[in-house]
mmCIF file of C-alpha atoms and ligand atoms in Angstrom:
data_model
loop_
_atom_site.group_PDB
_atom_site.id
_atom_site.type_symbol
_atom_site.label_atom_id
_atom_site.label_comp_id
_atom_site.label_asym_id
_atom_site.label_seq_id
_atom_site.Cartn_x
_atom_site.Cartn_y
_atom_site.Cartn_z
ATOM 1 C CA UNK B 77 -32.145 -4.625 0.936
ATOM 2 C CA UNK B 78 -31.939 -4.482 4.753
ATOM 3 C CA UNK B 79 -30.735 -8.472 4.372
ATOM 4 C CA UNK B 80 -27.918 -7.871 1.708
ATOM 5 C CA UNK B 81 -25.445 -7.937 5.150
ATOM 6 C CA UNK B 82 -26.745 -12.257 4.857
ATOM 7 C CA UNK B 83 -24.819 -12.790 2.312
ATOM 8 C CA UNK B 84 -21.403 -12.208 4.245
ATOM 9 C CA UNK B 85 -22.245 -14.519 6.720
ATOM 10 C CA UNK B 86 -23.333 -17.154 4.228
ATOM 11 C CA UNK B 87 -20.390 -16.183 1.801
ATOM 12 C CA UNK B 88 -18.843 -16.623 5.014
ATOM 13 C CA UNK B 89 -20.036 -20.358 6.261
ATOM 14 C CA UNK B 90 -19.040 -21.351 2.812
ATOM 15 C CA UNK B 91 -15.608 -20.091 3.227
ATOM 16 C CA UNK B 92 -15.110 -22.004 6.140
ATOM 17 C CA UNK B 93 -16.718 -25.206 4.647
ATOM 18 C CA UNK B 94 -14.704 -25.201 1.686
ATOM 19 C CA UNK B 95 -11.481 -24.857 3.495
ATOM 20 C CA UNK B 96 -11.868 -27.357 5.830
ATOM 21 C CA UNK B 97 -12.593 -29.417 3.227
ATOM 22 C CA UNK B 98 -9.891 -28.822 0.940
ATOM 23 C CA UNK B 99 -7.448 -29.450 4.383
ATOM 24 C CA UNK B 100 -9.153 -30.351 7.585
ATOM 25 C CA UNK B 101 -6.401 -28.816 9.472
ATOM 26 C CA UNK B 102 -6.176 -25.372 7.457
ATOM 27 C CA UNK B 103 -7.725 -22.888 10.593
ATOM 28 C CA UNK B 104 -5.872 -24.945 13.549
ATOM 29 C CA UNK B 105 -2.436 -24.250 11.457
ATOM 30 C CA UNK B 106 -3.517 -20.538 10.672
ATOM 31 C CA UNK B 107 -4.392 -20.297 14.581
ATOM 32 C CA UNK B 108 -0.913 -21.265 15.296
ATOM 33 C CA UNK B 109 0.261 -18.037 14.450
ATOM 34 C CA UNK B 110 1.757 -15.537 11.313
ATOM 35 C CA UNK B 111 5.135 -14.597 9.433
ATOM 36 C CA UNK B 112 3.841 -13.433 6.436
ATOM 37 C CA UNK B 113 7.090 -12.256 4.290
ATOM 38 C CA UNK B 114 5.467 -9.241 3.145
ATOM 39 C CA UNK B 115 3.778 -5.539 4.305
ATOM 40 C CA UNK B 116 1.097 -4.605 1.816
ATOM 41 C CA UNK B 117 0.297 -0.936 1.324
ATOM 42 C CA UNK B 118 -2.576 -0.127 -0.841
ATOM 43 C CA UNK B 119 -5.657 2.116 -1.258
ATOM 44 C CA UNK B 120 -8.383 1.206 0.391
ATOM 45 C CA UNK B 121 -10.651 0.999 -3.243
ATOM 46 C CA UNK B 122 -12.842 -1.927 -3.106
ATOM 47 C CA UNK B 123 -11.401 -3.377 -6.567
ATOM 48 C CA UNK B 124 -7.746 -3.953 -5.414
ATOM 49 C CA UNK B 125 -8.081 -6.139 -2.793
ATOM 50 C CA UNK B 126 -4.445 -7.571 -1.935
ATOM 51 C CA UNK B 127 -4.396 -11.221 -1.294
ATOM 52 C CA UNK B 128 -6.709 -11.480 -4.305
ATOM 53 C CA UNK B 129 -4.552 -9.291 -6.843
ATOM 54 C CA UNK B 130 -1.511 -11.308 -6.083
ATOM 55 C CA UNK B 131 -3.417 -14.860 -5.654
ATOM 56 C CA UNK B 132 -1.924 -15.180 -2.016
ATOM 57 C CA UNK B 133 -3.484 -16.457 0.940
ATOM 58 C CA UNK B 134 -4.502 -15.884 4.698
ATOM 59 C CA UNK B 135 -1.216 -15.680 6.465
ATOM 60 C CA UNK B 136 1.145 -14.517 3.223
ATOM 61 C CA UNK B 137 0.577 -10.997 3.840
ATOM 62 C CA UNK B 138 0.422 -8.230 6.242
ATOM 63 C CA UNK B 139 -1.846 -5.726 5.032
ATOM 64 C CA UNK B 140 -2.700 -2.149 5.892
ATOM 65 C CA UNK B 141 -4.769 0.410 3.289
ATOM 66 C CA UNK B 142 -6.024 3.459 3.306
ATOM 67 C CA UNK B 143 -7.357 6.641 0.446
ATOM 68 C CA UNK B 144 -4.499 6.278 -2.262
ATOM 69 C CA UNK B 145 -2.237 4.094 -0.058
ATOM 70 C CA UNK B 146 0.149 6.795 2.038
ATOM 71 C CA UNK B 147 2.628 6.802 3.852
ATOM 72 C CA UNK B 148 2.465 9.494 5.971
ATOM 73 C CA UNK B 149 4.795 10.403 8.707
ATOM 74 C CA UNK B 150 2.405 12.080 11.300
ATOM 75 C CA UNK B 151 -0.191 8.867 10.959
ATOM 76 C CA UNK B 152 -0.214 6.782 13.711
ATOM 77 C CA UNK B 153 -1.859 3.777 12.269
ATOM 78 C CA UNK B 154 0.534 3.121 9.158
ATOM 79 C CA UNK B 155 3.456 3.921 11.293
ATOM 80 C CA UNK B 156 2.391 0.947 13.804
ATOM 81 C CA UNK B 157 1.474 -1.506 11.435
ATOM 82 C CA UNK B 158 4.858 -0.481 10.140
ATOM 83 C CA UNK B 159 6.611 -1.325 12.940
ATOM 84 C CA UNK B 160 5.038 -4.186 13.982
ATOM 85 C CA UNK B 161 5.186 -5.451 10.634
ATOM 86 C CA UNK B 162 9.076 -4.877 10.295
ATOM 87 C CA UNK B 163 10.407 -5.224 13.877
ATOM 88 C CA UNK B 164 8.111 -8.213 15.364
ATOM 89 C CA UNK B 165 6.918 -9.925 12.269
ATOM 90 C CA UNK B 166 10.218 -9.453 10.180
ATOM 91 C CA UNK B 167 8.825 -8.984 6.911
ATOM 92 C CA UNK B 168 11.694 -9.240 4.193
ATOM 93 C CA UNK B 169 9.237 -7.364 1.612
ATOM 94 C CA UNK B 170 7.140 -3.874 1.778
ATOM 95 C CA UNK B 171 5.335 -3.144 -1.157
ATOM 96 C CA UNK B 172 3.265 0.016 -1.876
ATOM 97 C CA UNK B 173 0.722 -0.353 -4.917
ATOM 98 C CA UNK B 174 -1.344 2.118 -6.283
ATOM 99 C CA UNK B 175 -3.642 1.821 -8.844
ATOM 100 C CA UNK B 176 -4.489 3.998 -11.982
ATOM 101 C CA UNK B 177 -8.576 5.093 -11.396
ATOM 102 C CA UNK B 178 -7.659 6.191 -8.246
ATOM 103 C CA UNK B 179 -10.410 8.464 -6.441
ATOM 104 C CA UNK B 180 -8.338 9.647 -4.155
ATOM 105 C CA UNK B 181 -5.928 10.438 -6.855
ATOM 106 C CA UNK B 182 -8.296 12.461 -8.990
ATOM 107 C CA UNK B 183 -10.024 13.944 -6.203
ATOM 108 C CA UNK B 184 -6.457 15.867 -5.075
ATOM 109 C CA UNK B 185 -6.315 17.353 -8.830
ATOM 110 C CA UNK B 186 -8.892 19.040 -8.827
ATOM 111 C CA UNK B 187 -10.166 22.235 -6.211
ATOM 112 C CA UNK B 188 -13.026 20.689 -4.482
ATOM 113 C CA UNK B 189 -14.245 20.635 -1.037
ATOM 114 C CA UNK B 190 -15.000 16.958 0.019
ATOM 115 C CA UNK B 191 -14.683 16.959 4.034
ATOM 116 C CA UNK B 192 -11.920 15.690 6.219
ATOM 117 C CA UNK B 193 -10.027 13.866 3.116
ATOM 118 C CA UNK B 194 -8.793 16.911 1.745
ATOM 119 C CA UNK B 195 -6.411 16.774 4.509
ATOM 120 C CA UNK B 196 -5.139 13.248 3.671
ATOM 121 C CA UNK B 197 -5.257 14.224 -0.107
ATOM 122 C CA UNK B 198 -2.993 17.612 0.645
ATOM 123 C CA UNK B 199 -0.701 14.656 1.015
ATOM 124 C CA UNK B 200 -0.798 14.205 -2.702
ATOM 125 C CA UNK B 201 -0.928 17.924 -3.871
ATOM 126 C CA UNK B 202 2.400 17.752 -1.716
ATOM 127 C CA UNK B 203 3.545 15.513 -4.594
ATOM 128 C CA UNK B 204 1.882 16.993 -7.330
ATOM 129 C CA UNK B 205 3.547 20.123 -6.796
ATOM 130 C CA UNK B 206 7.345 18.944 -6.156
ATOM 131 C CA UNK B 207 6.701 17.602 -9.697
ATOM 132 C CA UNK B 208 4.651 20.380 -11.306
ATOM 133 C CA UNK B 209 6.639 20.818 -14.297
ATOM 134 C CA UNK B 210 6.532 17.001 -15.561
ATOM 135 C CA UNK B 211 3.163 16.430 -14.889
ATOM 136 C CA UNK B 212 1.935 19.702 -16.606
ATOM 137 C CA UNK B 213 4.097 18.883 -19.572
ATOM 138 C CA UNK B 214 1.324 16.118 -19.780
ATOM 139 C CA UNK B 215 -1.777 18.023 -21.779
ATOM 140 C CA UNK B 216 -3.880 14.530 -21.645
ATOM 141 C CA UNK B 217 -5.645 14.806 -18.080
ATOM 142 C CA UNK B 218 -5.525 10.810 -17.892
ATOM 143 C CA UNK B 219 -2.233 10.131 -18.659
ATOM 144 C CA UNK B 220 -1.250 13.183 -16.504
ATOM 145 C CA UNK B 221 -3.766 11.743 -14.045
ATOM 146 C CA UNK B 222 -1.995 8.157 -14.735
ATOM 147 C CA UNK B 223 1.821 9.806 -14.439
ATOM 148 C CA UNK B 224 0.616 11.380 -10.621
ATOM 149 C CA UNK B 225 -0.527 7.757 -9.723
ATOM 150 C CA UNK B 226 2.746 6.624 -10.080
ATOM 151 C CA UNK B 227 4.794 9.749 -8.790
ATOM 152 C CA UNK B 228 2.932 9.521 -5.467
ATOM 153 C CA UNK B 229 3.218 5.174 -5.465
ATOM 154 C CA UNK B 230 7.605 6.529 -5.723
ATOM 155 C CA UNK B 231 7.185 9.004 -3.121
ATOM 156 C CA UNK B 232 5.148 6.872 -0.814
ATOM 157 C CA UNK B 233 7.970 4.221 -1.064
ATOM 158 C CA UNK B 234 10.396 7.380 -0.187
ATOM 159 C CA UNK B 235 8.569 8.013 2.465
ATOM 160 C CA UNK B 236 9.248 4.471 3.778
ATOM 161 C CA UNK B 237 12.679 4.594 3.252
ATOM 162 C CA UNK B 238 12.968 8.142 5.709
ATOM 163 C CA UNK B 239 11.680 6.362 8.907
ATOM 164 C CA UNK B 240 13.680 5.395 11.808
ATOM 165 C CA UNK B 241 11.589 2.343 11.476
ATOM 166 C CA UNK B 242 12.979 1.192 8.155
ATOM 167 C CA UNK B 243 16.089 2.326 8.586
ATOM 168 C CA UNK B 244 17.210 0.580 12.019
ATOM 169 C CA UNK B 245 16.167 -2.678 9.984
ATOM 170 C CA UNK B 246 18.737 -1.934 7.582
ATOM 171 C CA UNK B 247 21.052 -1.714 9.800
ATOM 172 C CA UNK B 248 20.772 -5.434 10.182
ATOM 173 C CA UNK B 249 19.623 -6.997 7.599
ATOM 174 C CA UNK B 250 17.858 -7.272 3.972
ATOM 175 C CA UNK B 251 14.689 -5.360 3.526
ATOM 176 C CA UNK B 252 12.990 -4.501 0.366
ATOM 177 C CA UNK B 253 10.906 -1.591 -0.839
ATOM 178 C CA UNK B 254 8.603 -1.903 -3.822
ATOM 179 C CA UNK B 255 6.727 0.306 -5.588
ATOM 180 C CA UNK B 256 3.788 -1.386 -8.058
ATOM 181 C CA UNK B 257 0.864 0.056 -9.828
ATOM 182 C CA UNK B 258 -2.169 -2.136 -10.396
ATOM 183 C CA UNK B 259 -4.518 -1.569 -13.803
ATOM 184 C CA UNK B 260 -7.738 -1.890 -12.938
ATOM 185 C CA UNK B 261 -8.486 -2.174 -16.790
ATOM 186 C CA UNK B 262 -5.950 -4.987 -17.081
ATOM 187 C CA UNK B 263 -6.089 -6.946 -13.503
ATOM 188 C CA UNK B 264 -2.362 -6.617 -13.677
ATOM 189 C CA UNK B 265 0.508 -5.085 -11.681
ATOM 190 C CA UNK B 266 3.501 -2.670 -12.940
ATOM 191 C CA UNK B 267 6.477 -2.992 -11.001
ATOM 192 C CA UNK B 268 8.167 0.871 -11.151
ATOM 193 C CA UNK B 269 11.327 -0.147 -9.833
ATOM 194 C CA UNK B 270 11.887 2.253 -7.335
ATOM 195 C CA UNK B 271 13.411 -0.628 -5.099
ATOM 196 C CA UNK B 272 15.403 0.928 -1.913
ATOM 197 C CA UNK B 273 17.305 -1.284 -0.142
ATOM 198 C CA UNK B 274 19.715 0.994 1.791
ATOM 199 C CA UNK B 275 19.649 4.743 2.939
ATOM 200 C CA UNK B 276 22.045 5.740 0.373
ATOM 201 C CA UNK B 277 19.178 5.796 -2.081
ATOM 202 C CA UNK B 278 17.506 9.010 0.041
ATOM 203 C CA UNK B 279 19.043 12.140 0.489
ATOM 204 C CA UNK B 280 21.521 12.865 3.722
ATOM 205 C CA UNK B 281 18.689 15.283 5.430
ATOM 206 C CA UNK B 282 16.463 12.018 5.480
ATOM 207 C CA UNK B 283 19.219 9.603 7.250
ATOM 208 C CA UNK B 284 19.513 8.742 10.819
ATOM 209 C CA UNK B 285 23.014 7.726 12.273
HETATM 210 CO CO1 CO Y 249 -7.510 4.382 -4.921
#
């Protein structure tokens, strides 16, 4: 048990062997540098990971994930990846996916103590409450469960859309916010469509000049 870290490094040495096989030159191009077209925000559950969900490779996307992939405005480490991502790497695509069989989802439904994340999931009560009435029309607790998923994916993607950050891009040029929902039942992704691609898709009290 105390060896089961081995087989990273020998998943690892394969890794490496099979690339350099396939192209010889595939890490001394990768070295050269990044500008990946896309900024991937998803939750940080061990069954979504992005490059393999979307069959991309090292170098096609920026990635950052946390518990039930926020946005939050107050956290420091999305807001720099953010940034970085938008200003320096120029990514033309953001794209915040949730999945349904979230933890972090189901965890902020119910009235349990579980440490430190129930600050983080206060995040999503935030949203479960602005939208009370819809989701308690729902009397099936997995398709309410299932309807929260994708009400917080469309008001993480908000979220995106009321930072200075975002919005200076836009002054300039093309940039896309998507909202997707993976199944972890069907290994596929549902787009929502709550693409915003200019500030008049968030209320005034939101906009910057
Ligand atoms: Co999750």
């Amino acid at each position: 048990m105390e060896n089961a870290y081995q087989k990273l490094i020998d998943g690892n040495r394969r890794h490496s062997l099979e690339k350099k096989f396939e192209d010889p030159e595939y890490f001394k191009k990768l070295a050269l540098g990044q500008k990946p077209e896309y900024l991937w925000i998803g939750c940080s559950d061990s069954r979504v990971p992005a490059n393999e969900v979307t069959n991309t490779d090292a170098g096609e996307m920026f990635v950052h994930r946390n518990i039930a992939n926020m946005v939050v405005h107050t956290d420091f480490n999305v807001l720099s990846v953010l940034e970085y991502a938008v200003k320096y790497i120029g990514v033309k695509h953001i794209i915040v996916c949730g999945h349904y069989g979230c933890g972090g989802i189901k965890a902020s439904m119910t009235n349990q103590r579980h440490g430190y994340v129930d600050n983080w999931l206060r995040n999503i009560k935030d949203v479960y409450n602005k939208y009370t009435v819809e989701l308690e029309n729902i009397s099936d607790l997995d398709k309410r469960t299932e309807r929260l998923t994708e009400l917080n994916v469309i008001e993480q993607v908000r979220n995106l859309a009321k930072t200075s950050i975002v919005q200076e891009a836009w002054k300039t040029r093309e940039l896309h916010l998507h909202g997707w929902v993976y199944g972890l039942n069907s290994g596929l992704i549902t787009d929502l469509k709550v693409i915003h691609d200019g500030k008049e898709d968030i209320e005034d009290i939101y906009r910057f000049d």
